[in-house]
Amino acid sequence: MHKSAHEAMRLNFEKFFDKTKHKHVVDIGSRAVSGHTMTHRSIVEQYDLSYLGLDVVSGPNVDVVMQEAYRLPLKTESADIMFCGQVFEHVPYFWVTFLEMARVLRPGGIIFLTAPSRGHRHSPPTDCWRFYPDGMLALAKFSDLELLHAHTDFPKKTEDGKKLDYTTITDYRYWGDTIGVFQKTSAYKKWSITVLRELMIRWANKRSDLKPGVKPQKNHE
């Protein structure tokens, strides 16, 4: 992952993480892709935590390979902390994955999620989405989780205050990272949401391969 997303995740983890107890951490989409060395594992290795990295393909920093794109091979309420960084833009039906993350999260547990708000099409075969704080709020409402924090690294406004000045963006801030921090509270409706989640998992797994698709024109990539 890129430096700005890693730093955003680290800062929010240190802000919301309860350091008094041992925690079990699960990282969704943990694979370190070619050319990238930063992982969420490096954020937690100094603490009393256990870390498990999941991805749909094997590779560096992956402990468990998922057999189904939209079903996490983990027990219900088995994770205290869940990371998902720079992943959801590549997941066609990310809301289904998020329902699974909510299932795996223990009561009181926290999800840390980062995703870009801008930037070029990258990491084939799919790059479907970009995210704003309202997207994080929608995920929280949809999954019965509480949104503790949401922020997007927008550029500053133009002098007249009417538009965002994208000419001021540095290489470091290129992706305009959006971060959401979610907590599982007593508002989570465990039994009623199960039926919805299972139907959506089956639906999404049958449609997980988007090929064949329409390739974007080169000048639009």
PDB file of C-alpha atoms in Angstrom, residues 3-217:
ATOM      1  CA  LYS A   3       2.628   5.642   2.427  1.00  0.00           C
ATOM      2  CA  SER A   4      -0.271   8.013   3.061  1.00  0.00           C
ATOM      3  CA  ALA A   5      -2.796   5.186   3.550  1.00  0.00           C
ATOM      4  CA  HIS A   6      -0.406   3.345   5.867  1.00  0.00           C
ATOM      5  CA  GLU A   7       0.104   6.491   7.937  1.00  0.00           C
ATOM      6  CA  ALA A   8      -3.632   7.226   8.122  1.00  0.00           C
ATOM      7  CA  MET A   9      -4.249   3.689   9.341  1.00  0.00           C
ATOM      8  CA  ARG A  10      -1.445   3.904  11.912  1.00  0.00           C
ATOM      9  CA  LEU A  11      -2.620   7.227  13.353  1.00  0.00           C
ATOM     10  CA  ASN A  12      -6.229   6.094  13.723  1.00  0.00           C
ATOM     11  CA  PHE A  13      -5.227   2.706  15.121  1.00  0.00           C
ATOM     12  CA  GLU A  14      -3.149   4.368  17.832  1.00  0.00           C
ATOM     13  CA  LYS A  15      -6.004   6.773  18.601  1.00  0.00           C
ATOM     14  CA  PHE A  16      -8.755   4.170  19.007  1.00  0.00           C
ATOM     15  CA  PHE A  17      -6.806   1.040  20.035  1.00  0.00           C
ATOM     16  CA  ASP A  18      -7.181  -0.119  23.651  1.00  0.00           C
ATOM     17  CA  LYS A  19      -3.634  -1.121  24.628  1.00  0.00           C
ATOM     18  CA  THR A  20      -4.607  -2.668  27.971  1.00  0.00           C
ATOM     19  CA  LYS A  21      -5.676  -6.074  26.653  1.00  0.00           C
ATOM     20  CA  HIS A  22      -4.429  -8.686  24.193  1.00  0.00           C
ATOM     21  CA  LYS A  23      -6.277  -8.407  20.893  1.00  0.00           C
ATOM     22  CA  HIS A  24      -6.808 -10.637  17.870  1.00  0.00           C
ATOM     23  CA  VAL A  25      -6.297  -8.690  14.632  1.00  0.00           C
ATOM     24  CA  VAL A  26      -7.587  -9.761  11.207  1.00  0.00           C
ATOM     25  CA  ASP A  27      -6.419  -7.991   8.043  1.00  0.00           C
ATOM     26  CA  ILE A  28      -8.694  -8.332   5.000  1.00  0.00           C
ATOM     27  CA  GLY A  29      -6.867  -8.076   1.680  1.00  0.00           C
ATOM     28  CA  SER A  30      -3.481  -8.312   3.389  1.00  0.00           C
ATOM     29  CA  ARG A  31      -1.306  -9.311   0.427  1.00  0.00           C
ATOM     30  CA  ALA A  32       1.682  -7.053  -0.223  1.00  0.00           C
ATOM     31  CA  VAL A  33       1.457  -6.513  -3.973  1.00  0.00           C
ATOM     32  CA  SER A  34       4.528  -6.260  -6.177  1.00  0.00           C
ATOM     33  CA  GLY A  35       6.523  -3.112  -5.552  1.00  0.00           C
ATOM     34  CA  HIS A  36       4.986  -2.435  -2.131  1.00  0.00           C
ATOM     35  CA  THR A  37       6.563  -3.349   1.203  1.00  0.00           C
ATOM     36  CA  MET A  38       4.300  -1.587   3.721  1.00  0.00           C
ATOM     37  CA  THR A  39       1.704  -3.729   5.492  1.00  0.00           C
ATOM     38  CA  HIS A  40      -0.635  -3.353   8.444  1.00  0.00           C
ATOM     39  CA  ARG A  41       1.359  -6.048  10.228  1.00  0.00           C
ATOM     40  CA  SER A  42       4.108  -3.491  10.825  1.00  0.00           C
ATOM     41  CA  ILE A  43       1.604  -1.239  12.627  1.00  0.00           C
ATOM     42  CA  VAL A  44       0.696  -3.832  15.259  1.00  0.00           C
ATOM     43  CA  GLU A  45       3.889  -5.853  15.703  1.00  0.00           C
ATOM     44  CA  GLN A  46       5.054  -3.750  18.680  1.00  0.00           C
ATOM     45  CA  TYR A  47       1.891  -4.528  20.663  1.00  0.00           C
ATOM     46  CA  ASP A  48       0.510  -7.599  22.441  1.00  0.00           C
ATOM     47  CA  LEU A  49      -1.570  -8.720  19.475  1.00  0.00           C
ATOM     48  CA  SER A  50      -2.069 -11.744  17.261  1.00  0.00           C
ATOM     49  CA  TYR A  51      -2.276 -10.975  13.532  1.00  0.00           C
ATOM     50  CA  LEU A  52      -3.925 -12.940  10.728  1.00  0.00           C
ATOM     51  CA  GLY A  53      -3.770 -11.826   7.100  1.00  0.00           C
ATOM     52  CA  LEU A  54      -6.486 -12.930   4.635  1.00  0.00           C
ATOM     53  CA  ASP A  55      -6.633 -12.505   0.884  1.00  0.00           C
ATOM     54  CA  VAL A  56      -8.289 -14.088  -2.145  1.00  0.00           C
ATOM     55  CA  VAL A  57      -4.851 -15.015  -3.529  1.00  0.00           C
ATOM     56  CA  SER A  58      -1.648 -16.235  -1.906  1.00  0.00           C
ATOM     57  CA  GLY A  59       1.404 -14.042  -1.564  1.00  0.00           C
ATOM     58  CA  PRO A  60       3.542 -12.053   0.872  1.00  0.00           C
ATOM     59  CA  ASN A  61       1.814 -11.264   4.182  1.00  0.00           C
ATOM     60  CA  VAL A  62      -1.048 -13.719   3.527  1.00  0.00           C
ATOM     61  CA  ASP A  63      -1.714 -16.343   6.217  1.00  0.00           C
ATOM     62  CA  VAL A  64      -5.047 -17.669   4.928  1.00  0.00           C
ATOM     63  CA  VAL A  65      -6.321 -17.767   1.337  1.00  0.00           C
ATOM     64  CA  MET A  66     -10.084 -17.303   1.021  1.00  0.00           C
ATOM     65  CA  GLN A  67     -11.832 -20.029  -0.983  1.00  0.00           C
ATOM     66  CA  GLU A  68     -14.855 -17.827  -1.714  1.00  0.00           C
ATOM     67  CA  ALA A  69     -14.556 -14.166  -2.655  1.00  0.00           C
ATOM     68  CA  TYR A  70     -17.330 -13.017  -0.323  1.00  0.00           C
ATOM     69  CA  ARG A  71     -17.155 -15.420   2.620  1.00  0.00           C
ATOM     70  CA  LEU A  72     -14.560 -15.021   5.355  1.00  0.00           C
ATOM     71  CA  PRO A  73     -13.328 -18.407   6.663  1.00  0.00           C
ATOM     72  CA  LEU A  74     -13.489 -17.205  10.265  1.00  0.00           C
ATOM     73  CA  LYS A  75     -15.741 -17.839  13.244  1.00  0.00           C
ATOM     74  CA  THR A  76     -18.423 -15.359  14.205  1.00  0.00           C
ATOM     75  CA  GLU A  77     -17.245 -12.778  16.766  1.00  0.00           C
ATOM     76  CA  SER A  78     -13.629 -13.952  16.674  1.00  0.00           C
ATOM     77  CA  ALA A  79     -11.753 -10.698  15.922  1.00  0.00           C
ATOM     78  CA  ASP A  80     -11.201  -7.686  18.153  1.00  0.00           C
ATOM     79  CA  ILE A  81      -9.726  -5.500  15.422  1.00  0.00           C
ATOM     80  CA  MET A  82     -10.086  -5.679  11.649  1.00  0.00           C
ATOM     81  CA  PHE A  83      -8.036  -3.848   9.047  1.00  0.00           C
ATOM     82  CA  CYS A  84      -9.043  -3.377   5.429  1.00  0.00           C
ATOM     83  CA  GLY A  85      -6.779  -0.986   3.580  1.00  0.00           C
ATOM     84  CA  GLN A  86      -6.885   0.014  -0.085  1.00  0.00           C
ATOM     85  CA  VAL A  87      -9.023  -3.019  -0.902  1.00  0.00           C
ATOM     86  CA  PHE A  88     -12.666  -2.018  -1.322  1.00  0.00           C
ATOM     87  CA  GLU A  89     -12.077  -0.054  -4.527  1.00  0.00           C
ATOM     88  CA  HIS A  90     -11.223  -3.436  -6.104  1.00  0.00           C
ATOM     89  CA  VAL A  91     -14.175  -5.383  -4.634  1.00  0.00           C
ATOM     90  CA  PRO A  92     -17.224  -5.243  -6.941  1.00  0.00           C
ATOM     91  CA  TYR A  93     -19.725  -5.849  -4.111  1.00  0.00           C
ATOM     92  CA  PHE A  94     -17.790  -4.427  -1.158  1.00  0.00           C
ATOM     93  CA  TRP A  95     -20.924  -4.039   0.969  1.00  0.00           C
ATOM     94  CA  VAL A  96     -21.228  -7.829   1.123  1.00  0.00           C
ATOM     95  CA  THR A  97     -17.643  -8.149   2.339  1.00  0.00           C
ATOM     96  CA  PHE A  98     -18.361  -5.513   4.968  1.00  0.00           C
ATOM     97  CA  LEU A  99     -21.338  -7.490   6.285  1.00  0.00           C
ATOM     98  CA  GLU A 100     -18.992 -10.454   6.723  1.00  0.00           C
ATOM     99  CA  MET A 101     -16.486  -8.271   8.538  1.00  0.00           C
ATOM    100  CA  ALA A 102     -19.249  -7.109  10.885  1.00  0.00           C
ATOM    101  CA  ARG A 103     -20.138 -10.751  11.580  1.00  0.00           C
ATOM    102  CA  VAL A 104     -16.553 -11.690  12.469  1.00  0.00           C
ATOM    103  CA  LEU A 105     -16.053  -8.639  14.696  1.00  0.00           C
ATOM    104  CA  ARG A 106     -16.588  -9.119  18.416  1.00  0.00           C
ATOM    105  CA  PRO A 107     -18.921  -6.815  20.371  1.00  0.00           C
ATOM    106  CA  GLY A 108     -16.950  -3.677  21.125  1.00  0.00           C
ATOM    107  CA  GLY A 109     -14.499  -4.499  18.345  1.00  0.00           C
ATOM    108  CA  ILE A 110     -13.280  -1.954  15.813  1.00  0.00           C
ATOM    109  CA  ILE A 111     -12.876  -1.950  12.022  1.00  0.00           C
ATOM    110  CA  PHE A 112     -10.303   0.349  10.410  1.00  0.00           C
ATOM    111  CA  LEU A 113     -10.982   0.900   6.716  1.00  0.00           C
ATOM    112  CA  THR A 114      -9.082   2.990   4.164  1.00  0.00           C
ATOM    113  CA  ALA A 115      -9.851   3.520   0.481  1.00  0.00           C
ATOM    114  CA  PRO A 116      -8.947   6.150  -2.132  1.00  0.00           C
ATOM    115  CA  SER A 117     -11.214   9.053  -3.033  1.00  0.00           C
ATOM    116  CA  ARG A 118      -9.364   9.735  -6.306  1.00  0.00           C
ATOM    117  CA  GLY A 119      -6.498   8.482  -8.484  1.00  0.00           C
ATOM    118  CA  HIS A 120      -6.026   6.526 -11.684  1.00  0.00           C
ATOM    119  CA  ARG A 121      -7.336   3.055 -12.488  1.00  0.00           C
ATOM    120  CA  HIS A 122      -4.891   0.574 -10.968  1.00  0.00           C
ATOM    121  CA  SER A 123      -4.253  -3.004  -9.853  1.00  0.00           C
ATOM    122  CA  PRO A 124      -6.146  -5.037 -12.479  1.00  0.00           C
ATOM    123  CA  PRO A 125      -8.414  -6.863 -13.059  1.00  0.00           C
ATOM    124  CA  THR A 126     -10.967  -4.591 -11.342  1.00  0.00           C
ATOM    125  CA  ASP A 127     -10.949  -1.057  -9.965  1.00  0.00           C
ATOM    126  CA  CYS A 128     -14.583  -0.172  -9.360  1.00  0.00           C
ATOM    127  CA  TRP A 129     -14.991   2.489  -6.695  1.00  0.00           C
ATOM    128  CA  ARG A 130     -13.816   5.648  -4.905  1.00  0.00           C
ATOM    129  CA  PHE A 131     -14.995   6.665  -1.424  1.00  0.00           C
ATOM    130  CA  TYR A 132     -16.005   9.749   0.600  1.00  0.00           C
ATOM    131  CA  PRO A 133     -17.031  10.103   4.280  1.00  0.00           C
ATOM    132  CA  ASP A 134     -20.704   9.677   3.329  1.00  0.00           C
ATOM    133  CA  GLY A 135     -19.773   6.273   1.913  1.00  0.00           C
ATOM    134  CA  MET A 136     -18.415   5.283   5.318  1.00  0.00           C
ATOM    135  CA  LEU A 137     -21.626   6.470   6.960  1.00  0.00           C
ATOM    136  CA  ALA A 138     -23.666   4.415   4.491  1.00  0.00           C
ATOM    137  CA  LEU A 139     -21.620   1.303   5.327  1.00  0.00           C
ATOM    138  CA  ALA A 140     -22.174   1.872   9.045  1.00  0.00           C
ATOM    139  CA  LYS A 141     -25.933   2.257   8.622  1.00  0.00           C
ATOM    140  CA  PHE A 142     -26.156  -0.730   6.295  1.00  0.00           C
ATOM    141  CA  SER A 143     -24.313  -3.055   8.680  1.00  0.00           C
ATOM    142  CA  ASP A 144     -25.659  -1.789  12.033  1.00  0.00           C
ATOM    143  CA  LEU A 145     -22.218  -0.595  13.136  1.00  0.00           C
ATOM    144  CA  GLU A 146     -21.402   2.749  14.727  1.00  0.00           C
ATOM    145  CA  LEU A 147     -19.196   5.127  12.753  1.00  0.00           C
ATOM    146  CA  LEU A 148     -16.623   6.572  15.165  1.00  0.00           C
ATOM    147  CA  HIS A 149     -14.683   8.605  12.626  1.00  0.00           C
ATOM    148  CA  ALA A 150     -14.597   9.352   8.899  1.00  0.00           C
ATOM    149  CA  HIS A 151     -12.297  11.645   6.955  1.00  0.00           C
ATOM    150  CA  THR A 152     -11.174  12.257   3.375  1.00  0.00           C
ATOM    151  CA  ASP A 153      -7.915  13.955   2.451  1.00  0.00           C
ATOM    152  CA  PHE A 154      -9.454  16.536   0.132  1.00  0.00           C
ATOM    153  CA  PRO A 155      -7.239  19.225  -1.428  1.00  0.00           C
ATOM    154  CA  LYS A 156      -7.693  22.792  -0.234  1.00  0.00           C
ATOM    155  CA  LYS A 157     -10.245  25.002  -1.970  1.00  0.00           C
ATOM    156  CA  THR A 158      -9.558  27.564  -4.667  1.00  0.00           C
ATOM    157  CA  GLU A 159      -9.293  31.223  -3.662  1.00  0.00           C
ATOM    158  CA  ASP A 160     -12.964  31.866  -4.390  1.00  0.00           C
ATOM    159  CA  GLY A 161     -13.896  28.895  -2.195  1.00  0.00           C
ATOM    160  CA  LYS A 162     -16.126  27.333  -4.830  1.00  0.00           C
ATOM    161  CA  LYS A 163     -14.021  24.385  -5.950  1.00  0.00           C
ATOM    162  CA  LEU A 164     -11.309  22.036  -4.744  1.00  0.00           C
ATOM    163  CA  ASP A 165      -7.890  22.971  -6.088  1.00  0.00           C
ATOM    164  CA  TYR A 166      -6.498  19.698  -7.392  1.00  0.00           C
ATOM    165  CA  THR A 167      -3.357  21.465  -8.659  1.00  0.00           C
ATOM    166  CA  THR A 168      -2.137  21.636  -5.049  1.00  0.00           C
ATOM    167  CA  ILE A 169      -2.035  17.861  -4.576  1.00  0.00           C
ATOM    168  CA  THR A 170       1.422  16.450  -3.840  1.00  0.00           C
ATOM    169  CA  ASP A 171       2.576  12.971  -4.854  1.00  0.00           C
ATOM    170  CA  TYR A 172       2.180  11.866  -1.235  1.00  0.00           C
ATOM    171  CA  ARG A 173      -1.495  12.933  -1.201  1.00  0.00           C
ATOM    172  CA  TYR A 174      -2.263  11.688  -4.710  1.00  0.00           C
ATOM    173  CA  TRP A 175      -4.884   9.097  -3.705  1.00  0.00           C
ATOM    174  CA  GLY A 176      -6.862  11.356  -1.342  1.00  0.00           C
ATOM    175  CA  ASP A 177      -7.267   8.640   1.272  1.00  0.00           C
ATOM    176  CA  THR A 178     -10.622   8.187   2.984  1.00  0.00           C
ATOM    177  CA  ILE A 179     -10.652   6.446   6.349  1.00  0.00           C
ATOM    178  CA  GLY A 180     -13.546   5.066   8.345  1.00  0.00           C
ATOM    179  CA  VAL A 181     -13.451   3.728  11.903  1.00  0.00           C
ATOM    180  CA  PHE A 182     -16.391   1.524  12.926  1.00  0.00           C
ATOM    181  CA  GLN A 183     -17.406  -0.153  16.186  1.00  0.00           C
ATOM    182  CA  LYS A 184     -19.757  -3.032  16.886  1.00  0.00           C
ATOM    183  CA  THR A 185     -22.209  -1.987  19.610  1.00  0.00           C
ATOM    184  CA  SER A 186     -25.440  -3.298  21.103  1.00  0.00           C
ATOM    185  CA  ALA A 187     -27.241  -1.755  18.113  1.00  0.00           C
ATOM    186  CA  TYR A 188     -25.973  -4.617  15.944  1.00  0.00           C
ATOM    187  CA  LYS A 189     -28.960  -6.840  15.113  1.00  0.00           C
ATOM    188  CA  LYS A 190     -27.208 -10.188  14.968  1.00  0.00           C
ATOM    189  CA  TRP A 191     -30.118 -12.451  14.087  1.00  0.00           C
ATOM    190  CA  SER A 192     -32.102 -10.264  11.713  1.00  0.00           C
ATOM    191  CA  ILE A 193     -29.042  -9.357   9.661  1.00  0.00           C
ATOM    192  CA  THR A 194     -27.980 -13.000   9.252  1.00  0.00           C
ATOM    193  CA  VAL A 195     -30.656 -13.785   6.664  1.00  0.00           C
ATOM    194  CA  LEU A 196     -29.758 -10.736   4.581  1.00  0.00           C
ATOM    195  CA  ARG A 197     -26.038 -11.468   4.786  1.00  0.00           C
ATOM    196  CA  GLU A 198     -26.311 -15.106   3.745  1.00  0.00           C
ATOM    197  CA  LEU A 199     -28.501 -14.295   0.752  1.00  0.00           C
ATOM    198  CA  MET A 200     -26.123 -11.564  -0.372  1.00  0.00           C
ATOM    199  CA  ILE A 201     -23.037 -13.766   0.029  1.00  0.00           C
ATOM    200  CA  ARG A 202     -24.537 -16.450  -2.198  1.00  0.00           C
ATOM    201  CA  TRP A 203     -25.663 -13.833  -4.717  1.00  0.00           C
ATOM    202  CA  ALA A 204     -22.262 -12.116  -4.819  1.00  0.00           C
ATOM    203  CA  ASN A 205     -20.201 -15.309  -4.995  1.00  0.00           C
ATOM    204  CA  LYS A 206     -22.128 -16.378  -8.102  1.00  0.00           C
ATOM    205  CA  ARG A 207     -21.262 -13.045  -9.714  1.00  0.00           C
ATOM    206  CA  SER A 208     -17.740 -12.496  -8.399  1.00  0.00           C
ATOM    207  CA  ASP A 209     -16.097 -12.719 -11.827  1.00  0.00           C
ATOM    208  CA  LEU A 210     -16.893  -9.596 -13.851  1.00  0.00           C
ATOM    209  CA  LYS A 211     -15.407 -10.942 -17.079  1.00  0.00           C
ATOM    210  CA  PRO A 212     -16.143 -10.500 -19.890  1.00  0.00           C
ATOM    211  CA  GLY A 213     -16.428  -6.759 -19.494  1.00  0.00           C
ATOM    212  CA  VAL A 214     -16.103  -3.588 -21.465  1.00  0.00           C
ATOM    213  CA  LYS A 215     -12.539  -2.319 -21.380  1.00  0.00           C
ATOM    214  CA  PRO A 216     -12.205   1.417 -20.727  1.00  0.00           C
ATOM    215  CA  GLN A 217     -10.794   3.568 -23.481  1.00  0.00           C
TER     216      GLN A 217
END
